[in-house]
Structures are given as structure tokens and as C-alpha cells.
Coordinates of C-alpha atoms in Angstrom, one line a residue:
X112 CA -24.2 -50.3 123.1
X113 CA -26.0 -48.9 126.2
X114 CA -29.3 -50.3 127.4
X115 CA -32.6 -49.2 128.6
X116 CA -34.6 -51.9 130.6
X117 CA -38.2 -51.5 131.7
X118 CA -37.8 -48.2 133.3
X119 CA -41.0 -46.1 133.2
X120 CA -40.4 -42.5 131.8
X121 CA -42.4 -39.5 132.1
X122 CA -43.5 -39.1 128.3
X123 CA -45.5 -35.9 129.1
X124 CA -42.6 -33.6 128.9
X125 CA -43.0 -33.4 125.1
X126 CA -46.2 -31.9 123.7
X127 CA -46.9 -32.7 120.1
X128 CA -50.2 -31.1 119.1
X129 CA -51.0 -32.9 115.8
X130 CA -54.5 -32.2 114.8
X131 CA -54.4 -34.6 112.0
X132 CA -53.6 -37.6 114.3
X133 CA -56.0 -36.6 116.8
X134 CA -58.8 -36.3 114.1
X135 CA -58.0 -39.8 112.8
X136 CA -57.9 -41.1 116.3
X137 CA -61.3 -39.7 117.2
X138 CA -62.9 -42.5 115.5
X139 CA -61.1 -45.1 117.5
X140 CA -62.3 -46.8 120.7
X141 CA -61.7 -44.3 123.2
X142 CA -61.0 -47.0 125.9
X143 CA -57.9 -47.9 123.7
X144 CA -56.3 -44.6 123.8
X145 CA -54.5 -42.4 126.4
X146 CA -52.8 -38.9 126.2
X147 CA -49.1 -38.2 125.9
X148 CA -49.0 -34.5 126.3
X149 CA -51.6 -33.1 123.5
X150 CA -51.0 -36.2 121.4
X151 CA -53.4 -39.2 121.7
X152 CA -51.5 -42.4 121.7
X153 CA -52.6 -46.1 122.6
X154 CA -51.4 -47.7 125.9
X155 CA -48.8 -50.3 126.0
X156 CA -49.3 -53.6 124.2
X157 CA -50.9 -56.6 125.5
X158 CA -49.2 -60.1 125.3
X159 CA -48.0 -60.8 121.7
X160 CA -50.3 -62.8 119.6
X161 CA -49.9 -66.1 118.2
X162 CA -47.1 -66.5 115.3
X163 CA -48.3 -65.6 111.9
X164 CA -48.3 -67.9 108.8
X165 CA -44.9 -66.9 108.0
X166 CA -43.6 -67.8 111.5
X167 CA -45.1 -71.1 111.1
X168 CA -43.1 -71.9 108.1
X169 CA -45.4 -70.9 105.3
X170 CA -43.8 -69.8 101.9
X171 CA -42.9 -66.2 101.5
X172 CA -45.7 -63.9 100.8
X173 CA -46.1 -62.4 97.4
X174 CA -46.4 -58.7 96.9
X175 CA -49.4 -57.3 95.2
X176 CA -48.9 -56.5 91.6
X177 CA -49.3 -52.9 92.2
X178 CA -48.6 -51.7 95.7
X179 CA -51.2 -49.6 97.3
X180 CA -50.7 -45.8 97.8
X181 CA -49.3 -44.8 101.2
X182 CA -51.9 -43.0 103.6
X183 CA -51.5 -39.4 102.9
X184 CA -52.3 -38.6 106.6
X185 CA -49.4 -40.7 107.7
X186 CA -47.0 -39.1 105.6
X187 CA -48.1 -35.7 106.7
X188 CA -47.9 -36.8 110.3
X189 CA -44.5 -38.3 110.0
X190 CA -43.1 -35.2 108.1
X191 CA -44.6 -33.0 110.9
X192 CA -43.2 -35.1 113.8
X193 CA -39.6 -35.2 112.2
X194 CA -39.8 -31.5 111.5
X195 CA -40.6 -30.6 115.0
X196 CA -37.9 -32.8 116.6
X197 CA -34.7 -31.1 117.6
X198 CA -32.2 -33.7 116.5
X199 CA -30.9 -35.7 113.6
X200 CA -33.8 -38.3 113.0
X201 CA -35.0 -40.7 110.3
X202 CA -38.4 -42.5 110.2
X203 CA -39.7 -45.2 107.8
X204 CA -42.8 -47.2 107.8
X205 CA -43.4 -49.9 105.2
X206 CA -46.4 -52.1 104.8
X207 CA -45.6 -55.6 104.7
X208 CA -48.8 -56.6 102.9
X209 CA -49.5 -53.7 100.6
X210 CA -46.0 -52.8 99.6
X211 CA -46.2 -49.0 100.3
X212 CA -43.6 -47.2 102.2
X213 CA -43.3 -43.7 103.9
X214 CA -40.3 -42.0 105.2
X215 CA -39.6 -38.7 106.9
X216 CA -36.6 -36.8 108.3
X217 CA -33.1 -37.6 107.0
X218 CA -32.2 -40.7 105.0
X219 CA -28.7 -40.4 105.7
X220 CA -27.0 -43.3 107.6
X221 CA -27.5 -43.0 111.4
X222 CA -25.7 -44.9 114.2
X223 CA -27.5 -48.1 114.8
X224 CA -25.9 -49.2 118.0
X225 CA -27.6 -52.4 119.2
X226 CA -30.1 -52.4 116.4
X227 CA -27.0 -53.9 114.4
X228 CA -27.6 -57.1 116.6
X229 CA -30.3 -58.1 114.3
X230 CA -27.9 -58.6 111.4
X231 CA -25.6 -60.7 113.6
X232 CA -28.9 -62.8 114.5
X233 CA -29.8 -63.0 110.9
X234 CA -26.4 -64.0 109.6
X235 CA -26.4 -66.7 112.3
X236 CA -29.8 -68.1 111.4
X237 CA -28.8 -68.0 107.6
X238 CA -25.8 -70.2 108.6
X239 CA -28.3 -72.4 110.3
X240 CA -30.5 -72.6 107.2
X241 CA -27.4 -73.5 105.3
X242 CA -26.5 -76.4 107.7
X243 CA -23.4 -74.8 109.0
X244 CA -24.6 -74.6 112.6
X245 CA -27.4 -75.4 114.9
X246 CA -29.1 -73.5 117.8
X247 CA -27.9 -76.2 120.2
X248 CA -24.3 -75.8 119.2
X249 CA -22.1 -75.4 122.5
X250 CA -20.3 -72.1 122.8
X251 CA -18.0 -71.3 125.7
X252 CA -17.7 -67.7 127.2
X253 CA -14.4 -66.8 128.7
X254 CA -13.1 -63.7 130.4
X255 CA -11.4 -62.9 127.1
X256 CA -14.8 -62.6 125.5
X257 CA -16.0 -59.9 127.7
X258 CA -17.1 -56.6 126.4
X259 CA -18.5 -53.5 127.9
X260 CA -21.5 -51.6 129.0
X261 CA -24.5 -54.1 129.1
X262 CA -23.3 -57.6 129.5
X263 CA -25.4 -59.5 132.1
X264 CA -23.8 -62.8 130.9
X265 CA -20.4 -61.6 132.6
X266 CA -21.9 -62.5 135.9
X267 CA -22.1 -66.1 134.8
X268 CA -18.5 -66.3 133.9
X269 CA -17.3 -68.0 137.1
X270 CA -14.1 -69.9 137.4
X271 CA -12.8 -68.3 134.1
X272 CA -15.7 -69.6 131.7
X273 CA -19.4 -70.2 131.2
X274 CA -20.9 -72.9 128.8
X275 CA -23.6 -71.6 126.7
X276 CA -25.3 -72.5 123.3
X277 CA -26.0 -70.6 120.1
X278 CA -29.8 -70.5 121.2
X279 CA -29.1 -69.0 124.6
X280 CA -26.6 -66.3 123.1
X281 CA -29.3 -65.3 120.5
X282 CA -31.8 -65.0 123.2
X283 CA -29.6 -62.7 125.5
X284 CA -28.4 -60.7 122.5
X285 CA -31.9 -60.0 121.2
X286 CA -34.0 -59.6 124.2
X287 CA -31.5 -58.3 126.8
X288 CA -29.2 -56.6 124.2
X289 CA -26.2 -58.5 125.9
X290 CA -23.1 -57.1 124.3
X291 CA -20.7 -60.1 125.1
X292 CA -23.5 -62.6 124.0
X293 CA -23.7 -60.7 120.6
X294 CA -19.9 -60.2 120.1
X295 CA -19.4 -64.1 120.9
X296 CA -22.1 -64.9 118.4
X297 CA -20.3 -62.7 115.9
X298 CA -17.1 -64.3 116.0
X299 CA -18.8 -67.8 116.1
X300 CA -20.5 -67.1 112.6
X301 CA -17.2 -65.6 111.1
X302 CA -16.8 -62.2 112.3
X303 CA -18.0 -58.7 110.8
X304 CA -17.2 -59.7 107.2
X305 CA -19.6 -62.7 107.4
X306 CA -22.4 -60.3 108.5
X307 CA -21.5 -57.7 105.8
X308 CA -21.5 -60.6 103.3
X309 CA -25.0 -61.6 104.5
X310 CA -26.2 -58.0 104.0
X311 CA -24.8 -57.9 100.5
X312 CA -26.0 -61.3 99.4
X313 CA -29.5 -60.4 100.5
X314 CA -29.4 -57.0 99.0
X315 CA -30.4 -55.0 102.2
X316 CA -29.4 -51.6 101.1
X317 CA -27.7 -48.9 102.9
X318 CA -26.9 -50.8 106.1
X319 CA -23.4 -50.9 107.5
X320 CA -21.9 -53.2 110.0
X321 CA -19.2 -52.1 112.2
X322 CA -16.0 -53.9 113.7
X323 CA -17.8 -55.3 116.8
X324 CA -18.7 -53.8 120.2
X325 CA -15.4 -53.4 121.7
X326 CA -13.8 -51.6 118.9
X327 CA -16.8 -49.5 118.0
X328 CA -17.5 -48.2 121.4
X329 CA -13.7 -47.7 122.3
X330 CA -13.2 -45.7 119.1
X331 CA -16.3 -43.5 119.7
X332 CA -14.9 -42.7 123.0
X333 CA -11.4 -41.8 121.7
X334 CA -9.8 -45.0 123.2
X335 CA -7.8 -47.8 121.8
X336 CA -9.5 -51.0 123.1
X337 CA -7.7 -53.0 125.7
X338 CA -9.2 -56.2 127.3
X339 CA -8.8 -55.1 130.8
X340 CA -11.3 -52.3 130.1
X341 CA -14.1 -55.1 130.3
X342 CA -13.5 -55.4 134.0
X343 CA -15.7 -53.5 136.1
X344 CA -15.8 -49.6 135.5
X345 CA -12.4 -49.7 133.9
X346 CA -13.6 -48.5 130.3
X347 CA -15.7 -45.6 131.8
X348 CA -12.7 -44.5 134.0
X349 CA -10.3 -44.6 131.1
X350 CA -12.7 -42.5 129.1
X351 CA -13.1 -40.1 131.9
X352 CA -9.5 -39.4 132.0
X353 CA -9.3 -38.3 128.4
X354 CA -9.3 -34.6 127.5
X355 CA -12.8 -33.3 126.5
X356 CA -11.3 -32.3 123.0
X357 CA -10.2 -35.8 122.4
X358 CA -13.5 -37.3 123.1
X359 CA -15.5 -34.6 121.3
X360 CA -13.5 -35.3 118.2
X361 CA -14.0 -39.1 118.3
X362 CA -17.7 -38.5 119.0
X363 CA -18.2 -36.1 116.1
X364 CA -16.3 -38.3 113.9
X365 CA -18.6 -41.3 114.7
X366 CA -21.8 -39.4 114.4
X367 CA -20.6 -37.8 110.8
X368 CA -19.8 -41.2 109.5
X369 CA -20.9 -44.1 111.7
X370 CA -19.2 -47.3 110.7
X371 CA -22.5 -49.1 112.0
X372 CA -24.6 -46.6 110.1
X373 CA -27.9 -47.4 108.3
X374 CA -30.8 -45.5 106.7
X375 CA -34.3 -45.9 108.5
X376 CA -35.6 -46.6 104.9
X377 CA -33.2 -49.6 104.5
X378 CA -33.9 -51.0 107.9
X379 CA -37.8 -51.0 107.4
X380 CA -37.3 -52.6 104.0
X381 CA -35.2 -55.2 105.6
X382 CA -37.8 -56.0 108.4
X383 CA -40.6 -56.0 105.9
X384 CA -38.8 -58.7 103.9
X385 CA -38.0 -60.6 107.0
X386 CA -41.6 -60.6 107.9
X387 CA -42.4 -61.7 104.1
X388 CA -40.2 -64.8 104.5
X389 CA -37.6 -63.4 101.9
X390 CA -34.5 -63.5 104.1
X391 CA -34.5 -66.8 106.1
X392 CA -36.3 -70.0 106.2
X393 CA -39.7 -70.2 107.6
X394 CA -38.6 -71.8 110.8
X395 CA -35.7 -69.2 111.3
X396 CA -38.0 -66.4 110.3
X397 CA -40.6 -67.4 113.1
X398 CA -38.0 -68.1 115.6
X399 CA -36.3 -64.6 115.1
X400 CA -39.6 -62.8 115.1
X401 CA -41.0 -64.4 118.2
X402 CA -37.8 -63.7 120.0
X403 CA -38.0 -60.1 119.1
X404 CA -41.5 -60.2 120.3
X405 CA -40.2 -61.1 123.8
X406 CA -37.7 -58.4 124.1
X407 CA -37.2 -56.8 127.6
X408 CA -35.8 -53.5 126.4
X409 CA -37.4 -50.1 125.4
X410 CA -40.8 -50.7 126.8
X411 CA -41.5 -46.8 126.5
X412 CA -40.0 -46.4 123.0
X413 CA -42.2 -47.7 120.1
X414 CA -43.8 -50.4 122.3
X415 CA -45.2 -47.8 124.5
X416 CA -48.0 -46.7 122.0
X417 CA -48.7 -50.3 120.6
X418 CA -52.6 -50.8 121.5
X419 CA -54.1 -53.9 123.0
X420 CA -54.6 -56.7 120.3
X421 CA -51.6 -55.7 118.2
X422 CA -48.3 -57.6 118.4
X423 CA -44.9 -56.0 118.4
X424 CA -41.3 -57.4 118.0
X425 CA -38.4 -55.0 118.1
X426 CA -34.8 -54.3 118.6
X427 CA -33.5 -51.1 120.5
X428 CA -30.1 -49.4 120.2
X429 CA -28.7 -46.7 122.6
X430 CA -25.3 -45.0 122.0
X431 CA -22.8 -43.3 124.3
X432 CA -23.7 -39.6 125.9
X433 CA -21.3 -36.6 125.9
X434 CA -22.1 -33.1 127.2
X435 CA -25.7 -33.7 126.9
X436 CA -25.6 -35.3 123.4
X437 CA -26.7 -39.0 122.6
X438 CA -25.2 -40.7 119.5
X439 CA -27.9 -43.2 118.6
X440 CA -31.2 -43.7 120.3
X441 CA -33.2 -46.0 118.2
X442 CA -36.1 -48.6 118.0
X443 CA -37.0 -50.7 115.1
X444 CA -39.4 -53.4 114.6
X445 CA -42.5 -55.4 113.1
X446 CA -46.0 -54.2 114.3
X447 CA -48.9 -56.5 113.4
X448 CA -52.6 -55.7 113.7
X449 CA -55.2 -57.8 115.2
X450 CA -56.5 -58.7 111.6
X451 CA -52.7 -59.8 110.7
X452 CA -51.7 -57.0 108.5
X453 CA -48.0 -56.0 109.4
X454 CA -45.8 -53.0 109.3
X455 CA -42.1 -52.6 109.4
X456 CA -41.1 -49.5 111.5
X457 CA -37.7 -47.8 112.0
X458 CA -36.9 -44.6 114.0
X459 CA -33.4 -43.7 114.2
X460 CA -32.4 -40.7 116.3
X461 CA -28.7 -40.0 115.4
X462 CA -27.6 -37.2 117.5
X463 CA -29.7 -35.2 119.9
X464 CA -29.7 -33.2 123.0
X465 CA -33.4 -33.8 123.8
X466 CA -34.2 -35.5 127.0
X467 CA -35.1 -39.1 126.9
X468 CA -38.9 -38.6 127.5
X469 CA -39.1 -36.4 124.3
X470 CA -37.3 -39.0 122.3
X471 CA -39.9 -41.6 123.6
X472 CA -42.6 -39.4 122.7
X473 CA -41.5 -39.0 119.3
X474 CA -41.4 -42.7 118.7
X475 CA -44.7 -43.3 120.5
X476 CA -46.2 -40.6 118.2
X477 CA -44.9 -42.6 115.1
X478 CA -46.8 -45.6 116.3
X479 CA -49.9 -43.6 117.1
X480 CA -50.0 -42.1 113.7
X481 CA -49.5 -45.5 112.0
X482 CA -52.4 -47.0 114.1
X483 CA -54.8 -44.1 113.4
X484 CA -54.3 -44.6 109.5
X485 CA -54.4 -48.2 109.6
X486 CA -57.1 -49.9 107.4
X487 CA -58.6 -53.3 108.0

């Protein structure tokens, strides 16, 4: 997957004049809001709060006997946002505490890209819970493990290898979106089928897991993977030599049926279950969520509208670009209010020509809508 680090973007390029959100926000503290175009959104989040009861190892939370009704204003806002956006987009919000959910846009499987690193991490932590590995297990990275695009760990492979641990690779994969760290973990835990087995066993729904970074990206580009593509700019140079027709067919085939596709509804549901303690042990749940909260990527995506006092742990995903199109521009995470109420949020943009600031504005508008309708 590609990567977006902490690079400020001008999100004012896309004006979203949603009167309903502005009306709801009018009752908020004016000092906690700022404008993105014509839409009021809260500024970036402050430092994450202390871990919740689940992250301290408490037993799973129980759903209420009858889930509360989802806020009608939130449903209307999300429908308006996705309806106005020029691109294939799916949005879903689920209340962790009250059980309601709201989805808008398409519910077809869309490219996850690096969002799929979450399922690798969960499979690894599930194996840890079962006693099959520990976070301190030594793992060696060699030149044959290198992938492509964003892989900062590659700079550490000096003399042919780098000695790491499961813990370090998880941190790099989740907070830096390091592709080589993630693929090495994937092989360590048993390969793609081990992750698919975890998804099936836990009943996570319409979430697919692809063949791994190297095969996924090379097929999307219209190439067959060769390990020498991992060196320098070899992959991008080989891709550029392909006929445009070859690249377009591979790109369109990927978007039409992404092997790493997932619905926003399924991802939000899985994140809500993670937060509730349904998927992993209390210790592993806390470790994963706190690591997600320390992520360094996508500060102008969903996180860009998280208000002070709220905490947010997330995972971004960004696909390849071709003739102005991007196959996958995503952000998913768990948003927690100062009072402790939590929401799972997933925004997947599967194929769009809209510029990055407009994509970021859409994501921030989703968070602003949720914050505006939040009830203590």
C-alpha cells in the first residue's frame, strides 16, 4: 500500500454546506470548532486518553438488550455526504455501547489496501492469546523479505539482514504502515490463509484478505512479481514501461473485484467487536487499540476532525494511482468520547478522481457529523 504521513493538506477545496450538521454543531462549544469550507468541523485531536476498561483487561462488554435507535440526523448527514461525493464510497458508523449502526453509500466490497494490516495484527495477537507466539519472539528481516512502496524498515537491512521482534514489526506495520514489516508478520503467523481463517472463525463478515503486498500490488499494476522489484525504483520503472492498456485493464479488474475488498459495514462491525473485547483477550485488545492510537499516518483524514478530549485509534489505506484515479483511499478506527462512549467508524473510497483535499474533507465531515449527534 501507499502511505500518507503527517503532511498538511488544504481541506478547504471542497465545500460541504450541510445545514443539518451546522445546526447540530451550533450548540457545541465554539472554541472546539473550526471551518473546513462551509462545514463546521472540530480541530485535530489532543493526546489520546488513558486506556479504557477493555484495554486494561476487563471482560467483554455486554450489548444492551435492545439497541438504541441511531440518530436520524447522523443518518441524513452521512447519506448527504456520500450522495454528493464524486466517487465510489462506503461509510459506516457503529455505536460500541448502544449497538446501533448507520451506513451510507455503497455496501459493496471496496479495496482495503493497508487497512488490511489490521487483520494481520489481529491474527498475530490471536496466536499470541493461544500461546503460539509472543510479542518478544525474534524475527529476522532479510533482503528477500523486502516488498515495495512504503517500507522504512528496508533501510535497516544492512549486511543482508535485520534482527527484529514481533512487537517491533507490529508497531511498524500499524503506526507507520510499513509493508515489509506487515508481510513478514503475515508469513510468520502462517500466511494469508491463517488471516482468512481468523476472519472466518470470528465471523467478521464481508472482509476479504488478499495474497500479500507484493502479489497484490504487482497484479494491480499489471505485472508479475519479481524480487528485484523491491530494490529502489525498480517496481515503478517496470510499471511505467507497460502499455497503458495493460495497466488500465489490471487496474479496472482490481477495482471491480478487489481480492482485499471489504464493506464499510463489516469493518465497522469488526472494530466495534474489537473494542468490546469480543475478538481478543483483554491484554491483546488493549495493546492493539493503544498502538492504533499512536498511528503516525493520515492526520488529515478522520483524525483531522477529532475534537480535543476525544481519543482515536485508526488505520489508513491508500492504493495506486492511474490517470488521475486512486484505487482505495481509506481510514477506519475507533473514536471515544470524553465520557467513554465509543464508535467504530469506517470510510472507504474505492475509486475516485477527486483530489486528496476533497477526500479528506469527506472523512472529516463524517467525524463532524458523528460528534454533532453524540449524546452523553
